Structure formats: structure tokens, C-alpha cells
CSV table of C-alpha atoms in Angstrom, one decimal:
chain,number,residue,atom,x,y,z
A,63,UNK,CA,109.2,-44.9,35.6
A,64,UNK,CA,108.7,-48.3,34.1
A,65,UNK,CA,108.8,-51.8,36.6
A,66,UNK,CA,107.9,-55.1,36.2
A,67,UNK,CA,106.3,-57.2,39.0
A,68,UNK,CA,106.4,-61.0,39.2
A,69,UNK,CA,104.5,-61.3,42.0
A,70,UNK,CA,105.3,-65.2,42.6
A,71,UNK,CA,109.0,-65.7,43.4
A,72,UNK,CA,108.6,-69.4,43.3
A,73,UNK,CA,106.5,-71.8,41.8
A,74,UNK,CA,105.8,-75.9,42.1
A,75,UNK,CA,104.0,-77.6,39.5
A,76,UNK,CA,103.6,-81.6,38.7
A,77,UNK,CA,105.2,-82.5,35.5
A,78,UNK,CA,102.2,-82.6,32.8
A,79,UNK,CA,100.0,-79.9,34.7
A,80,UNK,CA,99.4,-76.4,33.1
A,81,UNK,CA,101.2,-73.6,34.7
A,82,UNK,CA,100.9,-69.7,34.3
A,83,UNK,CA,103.4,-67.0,35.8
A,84,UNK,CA,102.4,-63.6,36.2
A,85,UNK,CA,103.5,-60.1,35.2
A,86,UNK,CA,102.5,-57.2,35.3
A,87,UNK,CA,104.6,-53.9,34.6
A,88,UNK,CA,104.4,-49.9,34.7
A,89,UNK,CA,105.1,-48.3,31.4
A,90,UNK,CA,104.1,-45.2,30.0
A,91,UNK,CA,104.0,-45.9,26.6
A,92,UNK,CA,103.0,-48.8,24.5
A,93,UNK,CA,105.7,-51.6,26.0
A,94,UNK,CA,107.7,-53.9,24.4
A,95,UNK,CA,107.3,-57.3,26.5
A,96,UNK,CA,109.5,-60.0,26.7
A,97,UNK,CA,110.0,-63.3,28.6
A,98,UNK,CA,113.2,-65.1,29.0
A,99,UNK,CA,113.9,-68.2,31.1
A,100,UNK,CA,117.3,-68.8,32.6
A,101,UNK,CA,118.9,-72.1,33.7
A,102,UNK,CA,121.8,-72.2,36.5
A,103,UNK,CA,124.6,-71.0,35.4
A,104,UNK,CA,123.1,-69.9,31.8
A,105,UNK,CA,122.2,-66.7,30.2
A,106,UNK,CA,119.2,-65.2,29.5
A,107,UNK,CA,117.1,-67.4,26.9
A,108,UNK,CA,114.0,-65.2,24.7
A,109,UNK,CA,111.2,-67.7,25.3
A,110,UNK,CA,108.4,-64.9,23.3
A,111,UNK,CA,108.2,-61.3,22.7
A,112,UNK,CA,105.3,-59.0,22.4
A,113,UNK,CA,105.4,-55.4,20.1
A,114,UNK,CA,102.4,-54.7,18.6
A,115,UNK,CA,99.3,-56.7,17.0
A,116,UNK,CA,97.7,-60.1,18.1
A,117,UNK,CA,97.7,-59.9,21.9
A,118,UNK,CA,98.1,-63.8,22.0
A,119,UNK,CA,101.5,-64.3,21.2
A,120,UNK,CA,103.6,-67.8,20.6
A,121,UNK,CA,107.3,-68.4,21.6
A,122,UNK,CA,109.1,-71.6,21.7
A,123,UNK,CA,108.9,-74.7,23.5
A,124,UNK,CA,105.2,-74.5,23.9
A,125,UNK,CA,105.2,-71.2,25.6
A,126,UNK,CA,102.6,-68.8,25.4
A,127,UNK,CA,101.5,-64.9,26.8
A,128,UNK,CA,98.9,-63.1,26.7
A,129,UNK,CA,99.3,-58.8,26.4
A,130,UNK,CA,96.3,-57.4,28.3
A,131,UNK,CA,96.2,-53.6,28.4
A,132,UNK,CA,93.6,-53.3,31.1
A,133,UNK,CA,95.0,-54.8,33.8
A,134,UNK,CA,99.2,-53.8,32.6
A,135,UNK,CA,100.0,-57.6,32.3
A,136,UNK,CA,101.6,-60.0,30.4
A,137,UNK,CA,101.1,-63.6,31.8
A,138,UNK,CA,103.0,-66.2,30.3
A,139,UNK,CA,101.4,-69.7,29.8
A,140,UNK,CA,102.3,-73.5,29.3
A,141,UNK,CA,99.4,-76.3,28.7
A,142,UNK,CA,101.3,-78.9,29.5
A,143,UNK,CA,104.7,-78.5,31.6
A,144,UNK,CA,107.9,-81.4,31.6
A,145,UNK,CA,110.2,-81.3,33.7
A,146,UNK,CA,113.4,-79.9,31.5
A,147,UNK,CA,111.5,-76.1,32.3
A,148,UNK,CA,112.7,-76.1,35.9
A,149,UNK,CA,114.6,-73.0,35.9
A,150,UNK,CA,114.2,-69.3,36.6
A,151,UNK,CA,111.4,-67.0,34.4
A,152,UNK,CA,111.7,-63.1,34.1
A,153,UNK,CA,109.7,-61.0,32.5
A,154,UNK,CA,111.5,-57.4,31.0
A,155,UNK,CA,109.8,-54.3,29.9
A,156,UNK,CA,111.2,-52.2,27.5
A,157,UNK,CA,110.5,-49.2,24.9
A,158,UNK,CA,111.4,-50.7,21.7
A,159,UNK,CA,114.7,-50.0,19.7
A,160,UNK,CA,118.2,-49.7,21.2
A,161,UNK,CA,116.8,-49.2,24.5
A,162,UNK,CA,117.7,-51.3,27.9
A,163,UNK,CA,115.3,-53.4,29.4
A,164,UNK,CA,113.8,-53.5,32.8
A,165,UNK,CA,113.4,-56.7,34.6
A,166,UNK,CA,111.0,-58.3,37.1
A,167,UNK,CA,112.8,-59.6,39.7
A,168,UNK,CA,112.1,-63.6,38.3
A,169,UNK,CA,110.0,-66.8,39.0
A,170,UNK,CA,111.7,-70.0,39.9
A,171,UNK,CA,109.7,-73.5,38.6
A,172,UNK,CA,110.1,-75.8,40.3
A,173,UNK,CA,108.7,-79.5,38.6
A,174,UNK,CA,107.8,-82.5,40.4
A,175,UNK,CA,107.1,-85.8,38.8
B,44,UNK,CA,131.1,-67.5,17.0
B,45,UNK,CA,127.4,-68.2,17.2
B,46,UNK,CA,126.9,-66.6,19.8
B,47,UNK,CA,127.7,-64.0,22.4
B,48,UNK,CA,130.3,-65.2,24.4
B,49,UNK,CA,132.0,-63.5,27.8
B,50,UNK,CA,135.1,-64.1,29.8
B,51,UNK,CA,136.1,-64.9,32.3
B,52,UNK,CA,133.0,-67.2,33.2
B,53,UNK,CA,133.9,-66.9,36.7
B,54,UNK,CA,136.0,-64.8,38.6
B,55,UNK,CA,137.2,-64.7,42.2
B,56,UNK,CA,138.9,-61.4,43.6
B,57,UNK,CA,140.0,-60.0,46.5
B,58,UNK,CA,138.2,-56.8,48.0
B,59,UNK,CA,140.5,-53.6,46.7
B,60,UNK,CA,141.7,-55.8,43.4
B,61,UNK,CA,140.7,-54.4,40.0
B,62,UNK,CA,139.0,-56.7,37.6
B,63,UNK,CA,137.9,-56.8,33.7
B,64,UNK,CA,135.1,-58.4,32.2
B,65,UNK,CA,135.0,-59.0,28.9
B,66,UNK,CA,132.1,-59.6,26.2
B,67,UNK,CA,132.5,-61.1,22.4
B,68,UNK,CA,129.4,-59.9,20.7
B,69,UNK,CA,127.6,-61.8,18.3
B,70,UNK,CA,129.4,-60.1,15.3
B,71,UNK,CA,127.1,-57.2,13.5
B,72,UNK,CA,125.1,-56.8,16.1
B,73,UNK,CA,125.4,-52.6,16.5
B,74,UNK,CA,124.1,-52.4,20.4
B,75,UNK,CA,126.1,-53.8,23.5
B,76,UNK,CA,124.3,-53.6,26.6
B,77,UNK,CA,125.9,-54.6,30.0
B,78,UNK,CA,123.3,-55.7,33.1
B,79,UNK,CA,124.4,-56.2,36.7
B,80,UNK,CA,122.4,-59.5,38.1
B,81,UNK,CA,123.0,-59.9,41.8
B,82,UNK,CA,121.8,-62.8,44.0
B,83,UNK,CA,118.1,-63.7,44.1
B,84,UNK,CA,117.3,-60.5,41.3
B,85,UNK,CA,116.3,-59.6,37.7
B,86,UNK,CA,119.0,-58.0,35.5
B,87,UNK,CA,119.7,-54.5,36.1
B,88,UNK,CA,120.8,-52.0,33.5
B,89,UNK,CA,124.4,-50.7,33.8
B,90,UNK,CA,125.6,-49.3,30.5
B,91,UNK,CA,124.7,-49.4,26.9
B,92,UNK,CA,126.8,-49.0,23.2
B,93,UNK,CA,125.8,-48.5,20.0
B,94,UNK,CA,128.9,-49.3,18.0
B,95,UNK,CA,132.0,-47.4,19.9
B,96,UNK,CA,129.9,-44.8,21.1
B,97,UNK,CA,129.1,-45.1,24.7
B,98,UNK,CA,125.8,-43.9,25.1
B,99,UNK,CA,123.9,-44.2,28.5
B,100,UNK,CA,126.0,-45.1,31.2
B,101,UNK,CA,123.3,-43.9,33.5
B,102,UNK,CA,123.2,-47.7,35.6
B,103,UNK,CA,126.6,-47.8,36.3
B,104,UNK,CA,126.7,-48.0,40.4
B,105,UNK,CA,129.6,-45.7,40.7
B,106,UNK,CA,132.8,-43.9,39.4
B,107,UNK,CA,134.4,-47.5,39.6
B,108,UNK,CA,132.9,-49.0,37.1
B,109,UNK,CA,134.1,-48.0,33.9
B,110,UNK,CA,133.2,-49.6,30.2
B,111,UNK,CA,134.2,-49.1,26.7
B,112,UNK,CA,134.3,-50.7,23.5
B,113,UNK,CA,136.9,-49.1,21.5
B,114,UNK,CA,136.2,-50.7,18.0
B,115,UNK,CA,132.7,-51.4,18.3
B,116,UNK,CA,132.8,-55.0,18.5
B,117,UNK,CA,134.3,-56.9,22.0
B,118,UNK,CA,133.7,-54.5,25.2
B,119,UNK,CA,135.5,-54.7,28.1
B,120,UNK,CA,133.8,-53.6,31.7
B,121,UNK,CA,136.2,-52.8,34.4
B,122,UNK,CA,135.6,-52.5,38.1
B,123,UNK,CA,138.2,-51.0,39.9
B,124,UNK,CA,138.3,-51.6,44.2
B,125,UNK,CA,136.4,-53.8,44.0
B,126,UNK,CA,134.1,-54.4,46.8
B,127,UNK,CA,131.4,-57.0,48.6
B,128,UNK,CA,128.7,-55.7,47.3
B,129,UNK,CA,130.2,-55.9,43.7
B,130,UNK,CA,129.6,-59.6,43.7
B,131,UNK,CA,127.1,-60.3,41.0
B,132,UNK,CA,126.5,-61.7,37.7
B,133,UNK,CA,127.7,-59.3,34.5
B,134,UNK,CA,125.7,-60.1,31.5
B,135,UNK,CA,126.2,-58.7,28.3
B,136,UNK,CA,123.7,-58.8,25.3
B,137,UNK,CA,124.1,-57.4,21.7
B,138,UNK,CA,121.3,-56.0,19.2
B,139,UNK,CA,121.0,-56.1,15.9
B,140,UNK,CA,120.3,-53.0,13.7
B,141,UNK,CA,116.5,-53.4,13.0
B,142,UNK,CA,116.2,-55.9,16.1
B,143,UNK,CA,114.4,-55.5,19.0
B,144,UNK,CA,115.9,-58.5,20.6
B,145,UNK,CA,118.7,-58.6,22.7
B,146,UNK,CA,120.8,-61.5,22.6
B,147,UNK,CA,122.6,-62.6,26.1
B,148,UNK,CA,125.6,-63.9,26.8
B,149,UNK,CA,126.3,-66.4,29.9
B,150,UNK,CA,127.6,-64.2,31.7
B,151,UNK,CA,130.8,-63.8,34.6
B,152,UNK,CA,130.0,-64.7,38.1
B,153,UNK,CA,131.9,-61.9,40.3
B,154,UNK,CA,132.4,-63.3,43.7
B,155,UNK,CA,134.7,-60.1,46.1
B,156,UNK,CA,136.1,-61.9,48.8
């Protein structure tokens, strides 16, 4: 059965300092990953997506993850965080194509000047 | 529109009171998917389109929830007796064709008083 863990359910960070959330997942085919971040009272926002190829893979606003079969995870990344990314991160599993996706159960940032 | 758009954006309802949800897909976009969010949690799958055709409803919680999308575009989900545990967010995200992306709306806070 596929799950994703995000085994941090919240996280503090000083504006400017890097910051990685983790994820891992179950899946027993070759997953389709995905992160999205959601602000209160907003839906669900794609930050990157991963499907096949480079295992490095960009999104927007300076988001990055890295797909590492070895150890099932797909850790997102920022080098430098401000403070307009305080809000809620989830990372989804899915198997490609018209098919629903299974969420981890989210990381809140929290950003400190 | 833009973008995928849902009303109400929040709804308050007695326990026993029957309500309807309604999403506005982006228009094109083949596959509706509905996801139950409760309090604190990731996104849960409840039911999933592809045009009219409902075709896994295998998330839906129980025999009162019912959801359909008659012409393939805007879908309506309906809880009927509404209860406590009921009280969640409903999000709604389309797909295009050859997408593996799904696009979210902002979804309707239930709250079952």
C-alpha cells in the first residue's frame, strides 16, 4: 500500500537559514512525487514534481528535492528561506496518470526573523 | 475562470442537515478528484471523475456521501446527515488529459455543529 511519512510535524527556522523537510514514502512501483505547500485558508500550491530522469529536481520559488531510491525519500530543500514560506508542506505519492494521490500528513514552517 | 474554484468557501451546518459542495473545474481539465482534509492531516482521497464517469469512489467514508458530475465539467459532493466527524476541509483538483498534475482548488471548510 503506498504512504508517505513526514516525520517532522513542525519546523522553526531563522529567516535566511537553509531548511530541509523530509519524506519518505512506501510505493511499489516507480512513484510519482510531488510537494505542495499550503497557506491558511489556501489550497494546495505544486511547489516541484518528480517522474522520471534527473533525480535533482527544480520547482519554484527556490525550492528544491532530491529523489533517492535507496533510502524511499524525497527531501525537499531551500538554500536560503524568507519569511513569506511560513505555511504548511506535504509531500504526496502517487502512480502517475489519472490516479489519486496519497498524502503525508504535512510540515508546518514556522520563520523567525 | 483561471482557476479551480469551489463553493461555498465555508459552510456551517447543523448535525442531521444535508449539505452540497460544489467544485468549478479549470475548464478542459478531464479528471475531478475530491480529497477530505480534516484538522491537523494531509489530504485524503474520497472520489475521483474522468469526465461524467464516476470512477473510484473507493474513499468515500460512507453511504452518505454521494458525488457526481453530470456533464463532466462542475461536480457537486453531497453529504447527507451530516455528522461531527464530517467537519473537514473538501478540496477538489482537476487534471488535464496528458497531465500528471493536479490542480487544487481552495477548498470548503465544513464545520457540523
Amino acid at each position: 500500500a503506498q504512504s508517505v511519512t513526514q516525520p517532522d510535524i513542525h519546523i522553526t527556522v531563522s529567516e535566511g537559514a537553509s531548511l530541509e523537510l523530509r519524506c519518505n514514502y512506501s510505493y511499489g512501483a516507480t512513484p510519482y512525487l510531488f510537494w505542495y505547500v499550503q497557506s491558511p485558508g489556501q489550497g494546495l500550491q505544486l511547489l516541484l514534481k518528480y517522474f522520471s530522469g534527473d533525480t535533482l529536481v527544480q520547482g519554484i520559488k527556490g525550492f528544491e528535492a532530491e529523489f533517492k531510491r535507496s533510502q524511499s525519500s524525497f527531501n525537499l530543500r531551500k538554500p536560503s528561506v524568507h519569511w513569506s514560506d511560513a505555511a504548511e508542506y506535504f509531500c504526496a505519492v502517487g502512480a502517475g496518470g489519472a490516479n489519486n494521490l496519497f498524502f503525508g500528513t504535512g510540515t508546518r514552517l514556522t520563520v523567525i526573523p | 475562470g483561471a482557476g479551480v474554484s469551489q463553493s461555498p468557501r465555508y459552510k456551517v451546518a447543523k448535525r442531521g442537515q444535508d449539505v452540497a459542495l460544489r467544485c468549478d473545474p479549470i475548464s478542459g481539465h478531464v479528471s475531478l478528484f475530491w480529497y477530505q482534509q480534516a484538522l491537523g492531516q494531509g489530504p485524503e482521497f474520497l472520489t475521483y471523475f474522468q469526465n461524467e464517469a464516476q470512477l473510484d469512489k473507493s474513499g468515500l467514508p460512507s453511504d452518505r456521501f454521494f458525488a457526481e458530475r453530470p456533464e463532466g465539467s462542475v461536480s457537486t459532493l453531497k453529504i447527507q446527515r451530516t455528522q461531527q466527524e464530517d467537519s473537514a476541509v473538501y478540496l477538489c483538483a482537476g487534471q488535464g488529459k496528458h497531465d500528471y498534475e493536479q490542480y487544487f482548488g481552495p477548498g470548503t471548510r465544513l464545520t457540523v455543529t
